[in-house]
C-alpha atoms as one frame of an Amber mdcrd trajectory, in Angstrom:
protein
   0.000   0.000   0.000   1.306   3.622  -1.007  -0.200   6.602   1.344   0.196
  10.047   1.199  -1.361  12.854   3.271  -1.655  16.083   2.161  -2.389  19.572
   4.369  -4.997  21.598   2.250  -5.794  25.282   3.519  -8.492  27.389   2.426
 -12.089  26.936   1.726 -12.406  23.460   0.679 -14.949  22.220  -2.014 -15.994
  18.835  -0.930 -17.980  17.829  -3.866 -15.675  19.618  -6.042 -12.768  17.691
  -4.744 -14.411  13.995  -5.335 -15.094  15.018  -8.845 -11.494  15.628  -9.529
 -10.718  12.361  -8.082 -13.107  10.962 -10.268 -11.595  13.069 -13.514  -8.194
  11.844 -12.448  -9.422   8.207 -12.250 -10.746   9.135 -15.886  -7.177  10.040
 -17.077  -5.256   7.270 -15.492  -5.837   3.764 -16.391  -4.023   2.360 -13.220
  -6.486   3.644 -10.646  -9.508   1.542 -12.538  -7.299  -1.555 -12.994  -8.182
  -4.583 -11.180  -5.971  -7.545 -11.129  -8.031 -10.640 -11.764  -7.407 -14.524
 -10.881  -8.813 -17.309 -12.574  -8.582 -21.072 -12.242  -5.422 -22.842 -13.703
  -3.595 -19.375 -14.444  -0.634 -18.647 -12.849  -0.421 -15.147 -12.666  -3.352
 -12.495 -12.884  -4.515 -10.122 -15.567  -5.240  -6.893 -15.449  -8.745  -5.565
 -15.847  -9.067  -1.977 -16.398 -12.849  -0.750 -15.824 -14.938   1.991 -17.855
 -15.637   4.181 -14.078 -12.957   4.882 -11.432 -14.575   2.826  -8.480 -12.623
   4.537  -5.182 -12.971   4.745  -1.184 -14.164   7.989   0.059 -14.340   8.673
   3.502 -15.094  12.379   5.167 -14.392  12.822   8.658 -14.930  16.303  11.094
 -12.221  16.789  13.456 -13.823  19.768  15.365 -13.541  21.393  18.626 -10.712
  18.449  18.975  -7.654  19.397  20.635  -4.297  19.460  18.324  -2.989  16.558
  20.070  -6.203  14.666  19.596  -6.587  15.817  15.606  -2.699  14.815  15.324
  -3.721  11.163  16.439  -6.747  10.802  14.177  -4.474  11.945  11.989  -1.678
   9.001  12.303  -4.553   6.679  13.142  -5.567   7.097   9.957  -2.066   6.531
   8.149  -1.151   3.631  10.406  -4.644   1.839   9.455  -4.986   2.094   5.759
  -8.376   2.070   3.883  -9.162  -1.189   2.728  -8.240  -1.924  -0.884  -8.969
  -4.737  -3.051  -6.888  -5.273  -5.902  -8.868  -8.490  -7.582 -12.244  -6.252
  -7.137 -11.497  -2.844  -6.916 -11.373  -0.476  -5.105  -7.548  -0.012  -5.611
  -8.014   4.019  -4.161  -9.008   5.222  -1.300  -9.529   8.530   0.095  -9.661
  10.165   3.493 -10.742  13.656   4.147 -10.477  14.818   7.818 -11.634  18.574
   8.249 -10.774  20.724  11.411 -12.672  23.606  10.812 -13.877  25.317   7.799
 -10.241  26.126   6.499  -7.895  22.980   7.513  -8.316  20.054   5.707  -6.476
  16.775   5.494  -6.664  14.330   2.619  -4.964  10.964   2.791  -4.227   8.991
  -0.426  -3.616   5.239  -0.592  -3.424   3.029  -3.253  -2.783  -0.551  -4.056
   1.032  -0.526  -4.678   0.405  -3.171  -7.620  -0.697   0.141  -8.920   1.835
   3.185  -7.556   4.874   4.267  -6.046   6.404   7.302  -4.475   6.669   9.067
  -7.731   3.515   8.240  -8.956   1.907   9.130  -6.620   3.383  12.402  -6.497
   1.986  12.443 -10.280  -1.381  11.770  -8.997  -1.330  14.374  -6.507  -0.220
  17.346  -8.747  -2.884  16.138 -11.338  -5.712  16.098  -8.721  -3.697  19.528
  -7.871  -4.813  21.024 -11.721  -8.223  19.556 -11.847  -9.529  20.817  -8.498
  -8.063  24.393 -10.261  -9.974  23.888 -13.084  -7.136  23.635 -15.096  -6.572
  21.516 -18.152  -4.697  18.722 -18.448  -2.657  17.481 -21.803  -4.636  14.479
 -23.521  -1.249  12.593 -24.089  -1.007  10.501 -20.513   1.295   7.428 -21.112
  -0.699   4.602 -19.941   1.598   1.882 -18.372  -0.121  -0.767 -21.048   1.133
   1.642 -23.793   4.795   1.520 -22.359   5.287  -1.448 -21.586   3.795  -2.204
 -25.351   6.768   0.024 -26.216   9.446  -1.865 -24.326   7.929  -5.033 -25.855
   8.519  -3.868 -29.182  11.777  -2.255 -28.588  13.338  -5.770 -27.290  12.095
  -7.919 -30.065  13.047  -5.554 -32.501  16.384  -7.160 -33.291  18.421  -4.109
 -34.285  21.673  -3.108 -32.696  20.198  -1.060 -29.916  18.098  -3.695 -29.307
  20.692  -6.593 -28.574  22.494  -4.020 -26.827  20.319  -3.176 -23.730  19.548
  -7.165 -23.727  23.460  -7.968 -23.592  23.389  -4.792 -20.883  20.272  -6.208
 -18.716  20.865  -9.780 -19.317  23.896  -9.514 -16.735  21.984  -8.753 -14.022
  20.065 -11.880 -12.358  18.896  -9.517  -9.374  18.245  -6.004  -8.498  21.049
  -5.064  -5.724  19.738  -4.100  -2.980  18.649  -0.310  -2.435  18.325   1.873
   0.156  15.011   3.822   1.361  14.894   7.732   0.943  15.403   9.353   4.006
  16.101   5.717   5.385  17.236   5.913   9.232  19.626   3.196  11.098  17.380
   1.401  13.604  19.059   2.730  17.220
């Protein structure tokens, strides 16, 4: 699971803000994308659906004290909404209001689906459609790159065979630190 939580300040649109999660599910693939298992298959396939399908959740943190806010808050991050990657949903969202100007909205996702940087993608397109701004119409879809890569390795030219004579002599990823990673004391 991949979480972040976000401060927002300022008169908040609540019904504005779930339509742009819904536009954003609209312009990335990944958040309607299911991962399916069937009988006798191996691995599972990937299922992306017409209508972004996503956890919402709206909570009021008033006339709380800070301390008490600052635990719902990390309640919240330490128990993740419930995702289901073979059904969907694979987003979830928490809003937790203090007041009529502080606002909290916690992300998570199915990591089959994101990572750090993606969801920092997510966040500044949800960013632009709350603004009302508009978005470019050419979003690489993961299905289209990896479609690329496909066709890159079995093309057979000399750049080709190169990257597989480059990748083919590594039989594991080394091992890689955290961001920000911290010795345990």
């Amino acid at each position: 699971m991949a979480s972040i939580a976000v401060l927002l300040e300022g008169k908040l649109d609540h019904g504005k803000l779930h339509q742009s999660l819904e536009k954003l599910g609209g312009r990335h693939e990944i958040l309607r994308t299911t991962f399916q298992r069937r009988t006798g298959m191996r691995f599972p396939f990937q299922v992306v659906r017409e209508q972004l399908v996503f956890s919402w959740e709206e909570r009021r943190l008033d006339g709380i004290s800070s301390a008490e806010q600052q635990s719902a808050i990390n309640g919240c991050l330490s128990d993740p909404v419930q995702l289901d990657p073979e059904n969907g949903p694979v987003l979830g969202a928490r809003l937790l209001t203090f007041g009529e100007s502080h606002a909290v909205l916690i992300l998570s996702c199915s990591a089959l689906c994101v990572d750090d940087q993606s969801l920092s993608v997510l966040l500044h397109d949800l960013a632009a459609l709350y603004a009302g701004e508009e978005l470019p119409n050419d979003v690489i879809q993961y299905a289209d790159y990896s479609e690329w890569q496909s066709e890159l390795l079995s093309a057979g030219d000399d750049q080709a065979l190169a990257a597989e004579n480059f990748w083919s002599g590594y039989d594991q990823v080394p091992p890689l630190r955290i961001p920000f990673e911290g010795k345990a004391s």
